[in-house]
PDB file of C-alpha atoms in Angstrom:
ATOM      1  CA  MET A1031      19.412   8.445-110.113  1.00 94.00           C
ATOM      2  CA  ILE A1032      16.666   6.550-108.629  1.00 95.00           C
ATOM      3  CA  ILE A1033      13.091   5.596-110.004  1.00 95.00           C
ATOM      4  CA  TYR A1034      10.154   3.527-108.759  1.00 96.00           C
ATOM      5  CA  LEU A1035       9.531   0.154-110.875  1.00 95.00           C
ATOM      6  CA  ASN A1036       6.933  -2.327-109.639  1.00 94.00           C
ATOM      7  CA  GLY A1037       6.482  -1.013-106.135  1.00 93.00           C
ATOM      8  CA  GLU A1038      10.581  -0.858-105.932  1.00 93.00           C
ATOM      9  CA  GLU A1039      13.015   0.879-105.789  1.00 94.00           C
ATOM     10  CA  HIS A1040      15.646   0.835-108.954  1.00 92.00           C
ATOM     11  CA  GLN A1041      19.430   3.068-109.564  1.00 94.00           C
ATOM     12  CA  VAL A1042      19.716   3.210-113.415  1.00 93.00           C
ATOM     13  CA  GLU A1043      22.230   6.000-115.208  1.00 93.00           C
ATOM     14  CA  PRO A1044      20.380   9.355-116.323  1.00 92.00           C
ATOM     15  CA  GLY A1045      19.687   8.722-119.641  1.00 91.00           C
ATOM     16  CA  THR A1046      18.523   5.026-119.969  1.00 93.00           C
ATOM     17  CA  SER A1047      16.110   5.011-122.009  1.00 94.00           C
ATOM     18  CA  LEU A1048      12.874   2.934-121.285  1.00 95.00           C
ATOM     19  CA  THR A1049      13.967  -0.297-123.753  1.00 94.00           C
ATOM     20  CA  ALA A1050      16.860  -0.066-122.290  1.00 94.00           C
ATOM     21  CA  LEU A1051      15.928  -0.649-119.368  1.00 94.00           C
ATOM     22  CA  VAL A1052      13.241  -3.018-120.385  1.00 93.00           C
ATOM     23  CA  THR A1053      15.843  -5.280-122.171  1.00 92.00           C
ATOM     24  CA  ASN A1054      18.171  -5.453-118.956  1.00 90.00           C
ATOM     25  CA  LEU A1055      15.519  -6.585-116.557  1.00 90.00           C
ATOM     26  CA  VAL A1056      13.358  -8.590-118.723  1.00 88.00           C
ATOM     27  CA  ALA A1057      14.446 -11.797-120.753  1.00 82.00           C
ATOM     28  CA  ASP A1058      11.223 -11.558-123.632  1.00 84.00           C
ATOM     29  CA  PRO A1059       9.489  -8.537-123.354  1.00 87.00           C
ATOM     30  CA  ARG A1060       7.419  -9.598-125.594  1.00 86.00           C
ATOM     31  CA  GLY A1061       3.562  -9.153-124.034  1.00 89.00           C
ATOM     32  CA  VAL A1062       5.173  -6.753-121.351  1.00 93.00           C
ATOM     33  CA  ALA A1063       3.056  -4.029-121.062  1.00 96.00           C
ATOM     34  CA  ILE A1064       4.155  -0.756-119.056  1.00 96.00           C
ATOM     35  CA  GLU A1065       3.341   2.057-117.025  1.00 96.00           C
ATOM     36  CA  ARG A1066       5.360   5.310-116.645  1.00 96.00           C
ATOM     37  CA  ASN A1067       3.569   8.224-113.952  1.00 96.00           C
ATOM     38  CA  ARG A1068       0.085   5.904-114.465  1.00 95.00           C
ATOM     39  CA  VAL A1069       0.327   6.546-118.923  1.00 96.00           C
ATOM     40  CA  ILE A1070       0.763   3.872-120.693  1.00 96.00           C
ATOM     41  CA  VAL A1071       3.921   3.873-123.252  1.00 96.00           C
ATOM     42  CA  MET A1072       3.422   2.092-126.036  1.00 94.00           C
ATOM     43  CA  LYS A1073       6.300  -0.245-127.250  1.00 93.00           C
ATOM     44  CA  SER A1074       6.518   1.894-130.286  1.00 93.00           C
ATOM     45  CA  GLN A1075       7.886   4.152-128.519  1.00 94.00           C
ATOM     46  CA  TRP A1076       9.834   2.511-125.430  1.00 94.00           C
ATOM     47  CA  ASP A1077      12.807   3.108-127.520  1.00 94.00           C
ATOM     48  CA  GLN A1078      12.627   7.258-126.964  1.00 95.00           C
ATOM     49  CA  THR A1079      10.925   7.501-123.925  1.00 95.00           C
ATOM     50  CA  MET A1080      14.092   9.051-121.527  1.00 95.00           C
ATOM     51  CA  LEU A1081      13.896   8.017-118.176  1.00 95.00           C
ATOM     52  CA  ALA A1082      13.645  10.767-115.457  1.00 94.00           C
ATOM     53  CA  ASP A1083      14.083  10.767-111.736  1.00 94.00           C
ATOM     54  CA  GLY A1084      11.778   9.908-109.409  1.00 95.00           C
ATOM     55  CA  ASP A1085       9.264   8.076-112.466  1.00 95.00           C
ATOM     56  CA  GLN A1086       7.285   5.415-110.736  1.00 96.00           C
ATOM     57  CA  LEU A1087       7.333   2.678-113.608  1.00 96.00           C
ATOM     58  CA  GLU A1088       4.826  -0.762-113.780  1.00 96.00           C
ATOM     59  CA  PHE A1089       5.230  -3.750-115.583  1.00 95.00           C
ATOM     60  CA  VAL A1090       2.850  -5.759-116.203  1.00 95.00           C
ATOM     61  CA  GLN A1091       2.389  -9.451-117.883  1.00 93.00           C
ATOM     62  CA  PHE A1092      -1.083 -11.594-118.741  1.00 93.00           C
ATOM     63  CA  VAL A1093      -0.505 -14.023-115.780  1.00 92.00           C
ATOM     64  CA  GLY A1094      -2.877 -17.125-114.598  1.00 91.00           C
ATOM     65  CA  GLY A1095      -6.310 -16.328-113.679  1.00 88.00           C
ATOM     66  CA  GLY A1096      -9.657 -17.151-113.101  1.00 78.00           C
TER      67      GLY A1096
ATOM     68  CA  MET B 784     -28.712 -39.180-143.955  1.00 50.00           C
ATOM     69  CA  THR B 785     -31.926 -38.634-142.172  1.00 56.00           C
ATOM     70  CA  GLU B 786     -33.161 -35.161-141.131  1.00 56.00           C
ATOM     71  CA  THR B 787     -32.353 -35.746-137.765  1.00 60.00           C
ATOM     72  CA  THR B 788     -29.105 -36.606-137.762  1.00 60.00           C
ATOM     73  CA  LYS B 789     -28.738 -33.448-140.509  1.00 56.00           C
ATOM     74  CA  ASP B 790     -29.487 -31.429-137.395  1.00 67.00           C
ATOM     75  CA  LEU B 791     -27.496 -32.790-135.032  1.00 68.00           C
ATOM     76  CA  ASN B 792     -24.408 -32.411-137.157  1.00 64.00           C
ATOM     77  CA  GLN B 793     -25.052 -28.718-137.706  1.00 71.00           C
ATOM     78  CA  ASP B 794     -22.874 -26.546-136.814  1.00 79.00           C
ATOM     79  CA  ASP B 795     -23.164 -25.289-132.940  1.00 90.00           C
ATOM     80  CA  SER B 796     -21.397 -22.210-132.498  1.00 95.00           C
ATOM     81  CA  TRP B 797     -21.556 -19.124-131.175  1.00 96.00           C
ATOM     82  CA  THR B 798     -20.817 -15.328-131.770  1.00 96.00           C
ATOM     83  CA  VAL B 799     -19.793 -13.650-129.102  1.00 96.00           C
ATOM     84  CA  ALA B 800     -17.728  -9.019-130.564  1.00 95.00           C
ATOM     85  CA  GLY B 801     -17.598 -10.784-133.941  1.00 94.00           C
ATOM     86  CA  ARG B 802     -15.379 -14.215-133.235  1.00 95.00           C
ATOM     87  CA  THR B 803     -17.368 -17.255-133.409  1.00 96.00           C
ATOM     88  CA  PHE B 804     -16.208 -20.142-131.233  1.00 96.00           C
ATOM     89  CA  SER B 805     -17.476 -23.353-130.998  1.00 96.00           C
ATOM     90  CA  SER B 806     -16.367 -24.483-127.349  1.00 97.00           C
ATOM     91  CA  ARG B 807     -19.682 -23.642-125.310  1.00 97.00           C
ATOM     92  CA  LEU B 808     -16.521 -23.897-122.139  1.00 98.00           C
ATOM     93  CA  ILE B 809     -14.557 -21.027-120.933  1.00 98.00           C
ATOM     94  CA  ILE B 810     -12.153 -21.965-118.358  1.00 97.00           C
ATOM     95  CA  GLY B 811      -9.852 -20.306-116.321  1.00 94.00           C
ATOM     96  CA  THR B 812      -5.564 -20.291-115.168  1.00 94.00           C
ATOM     97  CA  GLY B 813      -5.784 -20.047-111.787  1.00 90.00           C
ATOM     98  CA  LYS B 814      -5.409 -21.749-109.239  1.00 91.00           C
ATOM     99  CA  TYR B 815      -3.818 -24.699-110.428  1.00 92.00           C
ATOM    100  CA  ARG B 816      -0.908 -27.039-109.067  1.00 91.00           C
ATOM    101  CA  ASP B 817       1.454 -24.964-112.344  1.00 92.00           C
ATOM    102  CA  TYR B 818       1.093 -23.917-115.119  1.00 93.00           C
ATOM    103  CA  ALA B 819       1.294 -27.765-117.462  1.00 93.00           C
ATOM    104  CA  GLN B 820      -1.940 -28.898-114.863  1.00 94.00           C
ATOM    105  CA  ASN B 821      -3.577 -26.139-116.426  1.00 94.00           C
ATOM    106  CA  ALA B 822      -3.312 -26.747-120.315  1.00 95.00           C
ATOM    107  CA  ALA B 823      -3.642 -30.407-119.925  1.00 96.00           C
ATOM    108  CA  ALA B 824      -6.859 -29.136-118.409  1.00 96.00           C
ATOM    109  CA  ALA B 825      -7.698 -27.331-120.855  1.00 96.00           C
ATOM    110  CA  GLU B 826      -7.067 -29.908-123.493  1.00 96.00           C
ATOM    111  CA  ALA B 827      -8.984 -32.300-121.515  1.00 97.00           C
ATOM    112  CA  ALA B 828     -11.881 -29.427-121.098  1.00 97.00           C
ATOM    113  CA  GLY B 829     -11.579 -28.066-125.517  1.00 97.00           C
ATOM    114  CA  VAL B 830     -11.405 -24.540-124.927  1.00 97.00           C
ATOM    115  CA  GLU B 831     -11.066 -21.961-126.426  1.00 97.00           C
ATOM    116  CA  ILE B 832     -10.976 -18.989-124.421  1.00 97.00           C
ATOM    117  CA  VAL B 833      -9.032 -18.392-121.217  1.00 97.00           C
ATOM    118  CA  THR B 834      -9.854 -15.950-118.568  1.00 96.00           C
ATOM    119  CA  VAL B 835      -5.900 -14.662-117.728  1.00 96.00           C
ATOM    120  CA  ALA B 836      -4.777 -12.118-115.118  1.00 95.00           C
ATOM    121  CA  VAL B 837      -2.946  -9.188-115.453  1.00 94.00           C
ATOM    122  CA  ARG B 838      -0.293  -8.695-112.861  1.00 93.00           C
ATOM    123  CA  ARG B 839       3.510  -7.342-112.302  1.00 94.00           C
ATOM    124  CA  VAL B 840       6.203  -8.985-114.484  1.00 92.00           C
ATOM    125  CA  ASN B 841       8.424 -10.619-111.135  1.00 88.00           C
ATOM    126  CA  LEU B 842      11.171  -8.925-111.911  1.00 87.00           C
ATOM    127  CA  SER B 843      13.106 -10.524-108.763  1.00 84.00           C
ATOM    128  CA  ASP B 844      13.154 -14.043-110.008  1.00 83.00           C
ATOM    129  CA  PRO B 845      13.292 -14.066-113.941  1.00 77.00           C
ATOM    130  CA  THR B 846      13.530 -18.121-114.524  1.00 81.00           C
ATOM    131  CA  GLN B 847       9.598 -18.119-112.873  1.00 85.00           C
ATOM    132  CA  PRO B 848       7.643 -19.974-115.084  1.00 88.00           C
ATOM    133  CA  ARG B 849       5.766 -18.282-117.526  1.00 88.00           C
ATOM    134  CA  LEU B 850       1.394 -18.868-118.755  1.00 91.00           C
ATOM    135  CA  THR B 851       2.605 -17.688-122.026  1.00 90.00           C
ATOM    136  CA  ASP B 852       5.438 -21.085-122.339  1.00 90.00           C
ATOM    137  CA  PHE B 853       1.886 -23.501-121.428  1.00 93.00           C
ATOM    138  CA  VAL B 854      -1.000 -22.447-122.844  1.00 93.00           C
ATOM    139  CA  ASP B 855      -0.174 -21.277-126.434  1.00 93.00           C
ATOM    140  CA  PRO B 856      -1.935 -17.464-126.930  1.00 92.00           C
ATOM    141  CA  LYS B 857      -2.161 -18.757-130.925  1.00 92.00           C
ATOM    142  CA  ARG B 858      -4.271 -21.724-130.033  1.00 94.00           C
ATOM    143  CA  TYR B 859      -6.419 -20.042-127.155  1.00 95.00           C
ATOM    144  CA  THR B 860      -8.076 -16.552-127.069  1.00 95.00           C
ATOM    145  CA  PHE B 861      -6.642 -14.674-124.073  1.00 96.00           C
ATOM    146  CA  LEU B 862      -9.380 -13.037-122.155  1.00 97.00           C
ATOM    147  CA  PRO B 863      -7.843 -10.528-119.995  1.00 96.00           C
ATOM    148  CA  ASN B 864      -9.817 -10.468-116.896  1.00 95.00           C
ATOM    149  CA  THR B 865     -10.246  -7.430-113.728  1.00 95.00           C
ATOM    150  CA  ALA B 866     -10.018 -10.230-110.945  1.00 90.00           C
ATOM    151  CA  GLY B 867      -9.281  -8.536-107.801  1.00 90.00           C
ATOM    152  CA  CYS B 868     -10.095  -5.338-108.898  1.00 95.00           C
ATOM    153  CA  PHE B 869     -13.047  -3.219-106.648  1.00 96.00           C
ATOM    154  CA  THR B 870     -13.395   0.240-108.308  1.00 96.00           C
ATOM    155  CA  ALA B 871     -13.994   1.114-112.147  1.00 95.00           C
ATOM    156  CA  GLU B 872     -11.013   3.166-111.400  1.00 95.00           C
ATOM    157  CA  ASP B 873      -9.021   0.172-111.691  1.00 95.00           C
ATOM    158  CA  ALA B 874     -10.647  -2.351-113.835  1.00 96.00           C
ATOM    159  CA  LEU B 875      -9.906   0.564-117.021  1.00 97.00           C
ATOM    160  CA  ARG B 876      -5.883   1.182-115.736  1.00 96.00           C
ATOM    161  CA  THR B 877      -5.728  -2.806-115.760  1.00 96.00           C
ATOM    162  CA  LEU B 878      -7.928  -3.548-119.082  1.00 97.00           C
ATOM    163  CA  ARG B 879      -6.284  -0.175-120.840  1.00 96.00           C
ATOM    164  CA  LEU B 880      -2.710  -2.055-119.766  1.00 96.00           C
ATOM    165  CA  ALA B 881      -4.133  -5.731-120.977  1.00 96.00           C
ATOM    166  CA  ARG B 882      -5.178  -4.092-124.255  1.00 95.00           C
ATOM    167  CA  GLU B 883      -1.369  -2.630-124.367  1.00 95.00           C
ATOM    168  CA  ALA B 884       0.003  -6.353-123.616  1.00 93.00           C
ATOM    169  CA  GLY B 885      -1.941  -8.211-126.267  1.00 91.00           C
ATOM    170  CA  GLY B 886      -2.844  -6.535-128.705  1.00 87.00           C
ATOM    171  CA  TRP B 887      -7.057  -7.204-128.990  1.00 89.00           C
ATOM    172  CA  SER B 888     -10.017  -6.058-127.491  1.00 94.00           C
ATOM    173  CA  LEU B 889     -11.769  -8.735-126.470  1.00 96.00           C
ATOM    174  CA  VAL B 890     -12.083  -8.520-122.491  1.00 97.00           C
ATOM    175  CA  LYS B 891     -13.428  -9.775-119.060  1.00 97.00           C
ATOM    176  CA  LEU B 892     -14.613  -6.998-116.918  1.00 97.00           C
ATOM    177  CA  GLU B 893     -15.468  -7.805-113.235  1.00 97.00           C
ATOM    178  CA  VAL B 894     -15.672  -4.425-110.337  1.00 97.00           C
ATOM    179  CA  LEU B 895     -15.909  -6.677-107.368  1.00 96.00           C
ATOM    180  CA  SER B 896     -17.588  -5.224-103.853  1.00 96.00           C
ATOM    181  CA  ASP B 897     -15.546  -7.215-100.592  1.00 94.00           C
ATOM    182  CA  GLN B 898     -13.509  -9.849-100.057  1.00 93.00           C
ATOM    183  CA  LYS B 899     -15.880 -11.964 -98.388  1.00 94.00           C
ATOM    184  CA  THR B 900     -18.328 -12.378-100.789  1.00 94.00           C
ATOM    185  CA  LEU B 901     -16.321 -11.119-104.069  1.00 94.00           C
ATOM    186  CA  TYR B 902     -19.900  -9.802-105.578  1.00 95.00           C
ATOM    187  CA  PRO B 903     -20.406  -7.604-108.081  1.00 97.00           C
ATOM    188  CA  ASP B 904     -20.175  -4.249-107.514  1.00 97.00           C
ATOM    189  CA  MET B 905     -22.478  -3.027-110.433  1.00 97.00           C
ATOM    190  CA  ILE B 906     -22.663   0.155-109.752  1.00 96.00           C
ATOM    191  CA  GLU B 907     -18.886   0.567-110.422  1.00 96.00           C
ATOM    192  CA  THR B 908     -19.196  -2.086-112.856  1.00 97.00           C
ATOM    193  CA  LEU B 909     -21.617  -0.266-115.095  1.00 97.00           C
ATOM    194  CA  GLU B 910     -19.543   3.146-115.228  1.00 97.00           C
ATOM    195  CA  ALA B 911     -16.573   1.501-116.422  1.00 97.00           C
ATOM    196  CA  THR B 912     -18.882  -0.559-119.183  1.00 98.00           C
ATOM    197  CA  LYS B 913     -19.682   2.465-120.332  1.00 98.00           C
ATOM    198  CA  VAL B 914     -15.934   4.170-120.913  1.00 98.00           C
ATOM    199  CA  LEU B 915     -15.334   0.810-122.311  1.00 97.00           C
ATOM    200  CA  VAL B 916     -17.399   0.922-124.489  1.00 98.00           C
ATOM    201  CA  LYS B 917     -16.541   4.257-125.978  1.00 98.00           C
ATOM    202  CA  GLU B 918     -12.508   3.645-125.988  1.00 97.00           C
ATOM    203  CA  GLY B 919     -13.807   0.914-128.349  1.00 97.00           C
ATOM    204  CA  PHE B 920     -13.331  -2.031-126.204  1.00 97.00           C
ATOM    205  CA  ASP B 921     -15.528  -5.167-126.526  1.00 98.00           C
ATOM    206  CA  VAL B 922     -16.423  -5.477-123.538  1.00 98.00           C
ATOM    207  CA  MET B 923     -17.941  -8.792-121.488  1.00 98.00           C
ATOM    208  CA  VAL B 924     -19.302  -8.456-118.091  1.00 98.00           C
ATOM    209  CA  TYR B 925     -19.049 -10.391-114.733  1.00 98.00           C
ATOM    210  CA  CYS B 926     -22.551  -9.242-113.133  1.00 98.00           C
ATOM    211  CA  THR B 927     -25.421 -10.447-110.855  1.00 97.00           C
ATOM    212  CA  ASP B 928     -28.220 -12.472-111.963  1.00 97.00           C
ATOM    213  CA  ASP B 929     -30.156  -9.271-111.804  1.00 97.00           C
ATOM    214  CA  PRO B 930     -32.151  -8.592-115.279  1.00 97.00           C
ATOM    215  CA  VAL B 931     -32.675  -5.101-114.505  1.00 97.00           C
ATOM    216  CA  PHE B 932     -29.012  -4.807-114.292  1.00 97.00           C
ATOM    217  CA  ALA B 933     -28.613  -7.099-117.262  1.00 97.00           C
ATOM    218  CA  ARG B 934     -30.421  -5.305-119.411  1.00 97.00           C
ATOM    219  CA  ARG B 935     -28.789  -1.322-118.235  1.00 98.00           C
ATOM    220  CA  LEU B 936     -25.438  -3.140-118.783  1.00 98.00           C
ATOM    221  CA  GLU B 937     -26.564  -4.779-122.560  1.00 98.00           C
ATOM    222  CA  ASP B 938     -28.028  -1.236-123.180  1.00 98.00           C
ATOM    223  CA  ALA B 939     -24.463   0.351-122.400  1.00 98.00           C
ATOM    224  CA  GLY B 940     -22.814  -1.948-125.398  1.00 98.00           C
ATOM    225  CA  ALA B 941     -21.442  -4.863-123.280  1.00 98.00           C
ATOM    226  CA  CYS B 942     -20.912  -7.714-125.945  1.00 98.00           C
ATOM    227  CA  ALA B 943     -22.200 -10.809-122.923  1.00 98.00           C
ATOM    228  CA  ILE B 944     -23.683 -10.366-120.141  1.00 98.00           C
ATOM    229  CA  MET B 945     -22.155 -12.827-117.467  1.00 98.00           C
ATOM    230  CA  PRO B 946     -24.287 -13.434-114.391  1.00 98.00           C
ATOM    231  CA  LEU B 947     -22.979 -15.285-111.732  1.00 97.00           C
ATOM    232  CA  GLY B 948     -24.373 -18.651-109.975  1.00 97.00           C
ATOM    233  CA  ALA B 949     -23.641 -18.486-107.403  1.00 97.00           C
ATOM    234  CA  PRO B 950     -19.848 -16.718-105.255  1.00 96.00           C
ATOM    235  CA  ILE B 951     -16.843 -16.710-107.127  1.00 94.00           C
ATOM    236  CA  GLY B 952     -15.130 -19.834-106.117  1.00 93.00           C
ATOM    237  CA  SER B 953     -17.930 -20.901-103.801  1.00 95.00           C
ATOM    238  CA  GLY B 954     -19.282 -23.765-106.463  1.00 96.00           C
ATOM    239  CA  LEU B 955     -21.754 -23.537-104.682  1.00 97.00           C
ATOM    240  CA  GLY B 956     -24.343 -24.293-107.898  1.00 96.00           C
ATOM    241  CA  ILE B 957     -26.925 -22.554-109.768  1.00 97.00           C
ATOM    242  CA  GLN B 958     -29.006 -20.084-106.906  1.00 97.00           C
ATOM    243  CA  ASN B 959     -30.618 -18.564-109.047  1.00 97.00           C
ATOM    244  CA  PRO B 960     -32.002 -20.061-112.523  1.00 97.00           C
ATOM    245  CA  VAL B 961     -35.193 -18.315-112.329  1.00 97.00           C
ATOM    246  CA  ASN B 962     -32.774 -14.926-112.392  1.00 97.00           C
ATOM    247  CA  ILE B 963     -30.584 -16.727-114.801  1.00 98.00           C
ATOM    248  CA  ARG B 964     -33.994 -17.767-117.422  1.00 97.00           C
ATOM    249  CA  LEU B 965     -35.083 -14.264-117.140  1.00 98.00           C
ATOM    250  CA  ILE B 966     -31.709 -12.993-118.303  1.00 98.00           C
ATOM    251  CA  VAL B 967     -31.283 -15.303-121.245  1.00 98.00           C
ATOM    252  CA  GLU B 968     -34.639 -14.584-122.545  1.00 97.00           C
ATOM    253  CA  ALA B 969     -34.217 -10.890-122.600  1.00 97.00           C
ATOM    254  CA  ALA B 970     -30.883 -10.644-123.909  1.00 97.00           C
ATOM    255  CA  ARG B 971     -29.873  -9.882-127.569  1.00 97.00           C
ATOM    256  CA  VAL B 972     -26.134 -11.048-126.908  1.00 98.00           C
ATOM    257  CA  PRO B 973     -25.317 -14.142-125.177  1.00 98.00           C
ATOM    258  CA  VAL B 974     -25.547 -14.696-121.887  1.00 98.00           C
ATOM    259  CA  LEU B 975     -23.047 -16.821-120.063  1.00 98.00           C
ATOM    260  CA  VAL B 976     -23.344 -18.336-116.106  1.00 98.00           C
ATOM    261  CA  ASP B 977     -19.850 -17.078-115.066  1.00 95.00           C
ATOM    262  CA  ALA B 978     -18.568 -18.313-111.264  1.00 94.00           C
ATOM    263  CA  GLY B 979     -20.121 -20.911-108.876  1.00 95.00           C
ATOM    264  CA  VAL B 980     -20.155 -23.770-110.857  1.00 97.00           C
ATOM    265  CA  GLY B 981     -19.098 -26.284-108.080  1.00 97.00           C
ATOM    266  CA  THR B 982     -19.826 -30.241-110.578  1.00 98.00           C
ATOM    267  CA  ALA B 983     -20.686 -30.956-113.584  1.00 98.00           C
ATOM    268  CA  SER B 984     -24.578 -31.528-113.394  1.00 98.00           C
ATOM    269  CA  GLU B 985     -24.746 -27.502-112.939  1.00 98.00           C
ATOM    270  CA  ALA B 986     -22.724 -26.339-115.932  1.00 98.00           C
ATOM    271  CA  ALA B 987     -25.531 -28.672-117.743  1.00 98.00           C
ATOM    272  CA  ILE B 988     -28.531 -26.989-115.707  1.00 98.00           C
ATOM    273  CA  ALA B 989     -26.453 -23.335-116.781  1.00 98.00           C
ATOM    274  CA  MET B 990     -26.800 -24.697-120.265  1.00 98.00           C
ATOM    275  CA  GLU B 991     -30.419 -26.405-120.014  1.00 98.00           C
ATOM    276  CA  LEU B 992     -31.350 -22.909-118.907  1.00 97.00           C
ATOM    277  CA  GLY B 993     -30.784 -22.131-122.639  1.00 97.00           C
ATOM    278  CA  CYS B 994     -27.213 -19.719-121.535  1.00 98.00           C
ATOM    279  CA  ASP B 995     -24.984 -19.450-124.702  1.00 98.00           C
ATOM    280  CA  GLY B 996     -21.991 -20.687-122.143  1.00 98.00           C
ATOM    281  CA  VAL B 997     -20.266 -21.535-119.402  1.00 98.00           C
ATOM    282  CA  LEU B 998     -17.095 -19.893-117.171  1.00 98.00           C
ATOM    283  CA  MET B 999     -14.905 -21.684-114.477  1.00 97.00           C
ATOM    284  CA  ASN B1000     -12.298 -22.079-112.612  1.00 95.00           C
ATOM    285  CA  THR B1001     -12.187 -23.238-109.500  1.00 95.00           C
ATOM    286  CA  ALA B1002     -14.860 -26.510-110.026  1.00 97.00           C
ATOM    287  CA  ILE B1003     -12.071 -28.141-112.078  1.00 97.00           C
ATOM    288  CA  ALA B1004      -8.527 -26.057-110.271  1.00 95.00           C
ATOM    289  CA  GLU B1005      -9.365 -28.043-107.220  1.00 96.00           C
ATOM    290  CA  ALA B1006     -11.109 -31.097-108.172  1.00 97.00           C
ATOM    291  CA  LYS B1007      -8.859 -33.612-106.961  1.00 97.00           C
ATOM    292  CA  ASP B1008      -8.387 -34.784-110.832  1.00 97.00           C
ATOM    293  CA  PRO B1009      -8.161 -31.447-112.625  1.00 97.00           C
ATOM    294  CA  ILE B1010      -7.765 -33.499-115.761  1.00 97.00           C
ATOM    295  CA  ARG B1011     -10.972 -35.553-115.298  1.00 98.00           C
ATOM    296  CA  MET B1012     -12.750 -32.862-114.350  1.00 98.00           C
ATOM    297  CA  ALA B1013     -11.917 -30.457-117.378  1.00 98.00           C
ATOM    298  CA  ARG B1014     -13.124 -33.169-119.525  1.00 98.00           C
ATOM    299  CA  ALA B1015     -16.339 -34.199-116.911  1.00 98.00           C
ATOM    300  CA  MET B1016     -17.364 -30.193-117.393  1.00 98.00           C
ATOM    301  CA  LYS B1017     -16.693 -30.090-121.411  1.00 97.00           C
ATOM    302  CA  HIS B1018     -19.482 -33.397-121.703  1.00 98.00           C
ATOM    303  CA  ALA B1019     -21.565 -31.684-118.855  1.00 98.00           C
ATOM    304  CA  VAL B1020     -21.361 -28.608-121.443  1.00 97.00           C
ATOM    305  CA  LEU B1021     -22.897 -30.063-124.999  1.00 96.00           C
ATOM    306  CA  ALA B1022     -25.232 -32.342-122.566  1.00 97.00           C
ATOM    307  CA  GLY B1023     -26.758 -29.276-121.338  1.00 97.00           C
ATOM    308  CA  ARG B1024     -26.553 -27.392-124.588  1.00 97.00           C
ATOM    309  CA  ASP B1025     -28.414 -30.269-126.219  1.00 96.00           C
ATOM    310  CA  ALA B1026     -30.811 -30.825-124.102  1.00 97.00           C
ATOM    311  CA  TYR B1027     -32.011 -27.129-124.342  1.00 97.00           C
ATOM    312  CA  LEU B1028     -32.071 -27.348-128.192  1.00 96.00           C
ATOM    313  CA  ALA B1029     -34.398 -30.472-127.141  1.00 96.00           C
ATOM    314  CA  GLY B1030     -36.433 -29.633-125.340  1.00 96.00           C
ATOM    315  CA  ARG B1031     -37.491 -31.054-122.473  1.00 95.00           C
ATOM    316  CA  MET B1032     -40.734 -33.197-121.594  1.00 95.00           C
ATOM    317  CA  GLY B1033     -43.433 -31.723-119.779  1.00 94.00           C
ATOM    318  CA  ARG B1034     -43.349 -32.478-115.357  1.00 94.00           C
ATOM    319  CA  LYS B1035     -46.616 -34.209-114.629  1.00 93.00           C
ATOM    320  CA  ARG B1036     -48.606 -35.136-111.513  1.00 94.00           C
ATOM    321  CA  TYR B1037     -48.090 -38.392-112.262  1.00 94.00           C
ATOM    322  CA  ALA B1038     -47.199 -41.833-113.517  1.00 91.00           C
ATOM    323  CA  ASP B1039     -47.318 -42.247-117.689  1.00 89.00           C
ATOM    324  CA  PRO B1040     -46.134 -45.740-118.703  1.00 88.00           C
ATOM    325  CA  SER B1041     -43.823 -46.002-121.487  1.00 90.00           C
ATOM    326  CA  SER B1042     -44.782 -49.321-122.140  1.00 90.00           C
ATOM    327  CA  PRO B1043     -47.730 -49.379-124.542  1.00 89.00           C
ATOM    328  CA  LEU B1044     -50.978 -50.670-122.292  1.00 86.00           C
ATOM    329  CA  ALA B1045     -52.484 -52.612-125.418  1.00 89.00           C
ATOM    330  CA  GLY B1046     -51.724 -56.143-125.908  1.00 89.00           C
ATOM    331  CA  LEU B1047     -51.493 -56.651-122.439  1.00 87.00           C
ATOM    332  CA  ILE B1048     -51.411 -60.431-121.592  1.00 87.00           C
TER     333      ILE B1048
END
């Protein structure tokens, strides 16, 4: 199935959890906040959050800024 | 110890939303050559708070350096900022994500109006402040130097008022000292000049006006020697603060000799 992550298309297997996706893509997920379909998913919920076809995800973190 | 030196050694910290800081300078973490230079500038400036932005994780290149590897969030208070947001809705979304990413509620709100001036949109800013306060955030608010809006923000629950000295990144200095002074006199929460400072004397002016602190980014990051400018800003803020506390002499129209007239040969 297809999800949209930070604006880009990604192929994922059905039944993939948010934790599995994060672990696969981000070396150190500390300090990463996630929004799924415009709703924040708290870290404690990543394990039980199963991705669905067409999900819109945003992975954000702190970067340098004014 | 004389009275005077005792006074000088007294703690001159300031408190925002229950958090106490001794440095009155806050710097940004943007526009530096790299994060290492940024970290060196923070060190030289003696700051305790740095502003940070919230952006998408770079998934295509995980080897990109990360801010937190250079500027330690255990040592510095990270103040998430909504720079780049042009609506209250975008700013709210950004700060909710910031709270999830960092786990704390002290944030800086700025809602801008247009790319050319980056002037704050005060209607959107006030609306966003109200929502954030209701959601339990401690909101430091970037705003115009309008004393009326400053009071409205304070009434809405802002924990600090941060009027611009001049447009963001312009380095034009404090354009309206009269208004900054009016805001300082009326406020019951800390007032910090945010944006517009270009060099050390202008940071000193902000502090001489009675501000509780100064926030800057470009003045340091775009100096030819950012580390030296960071140190200059540290001294300027301290000097301006001391001058404010000391109370300046009165202005006179004519000369007034410093040496006694009696005993002239």
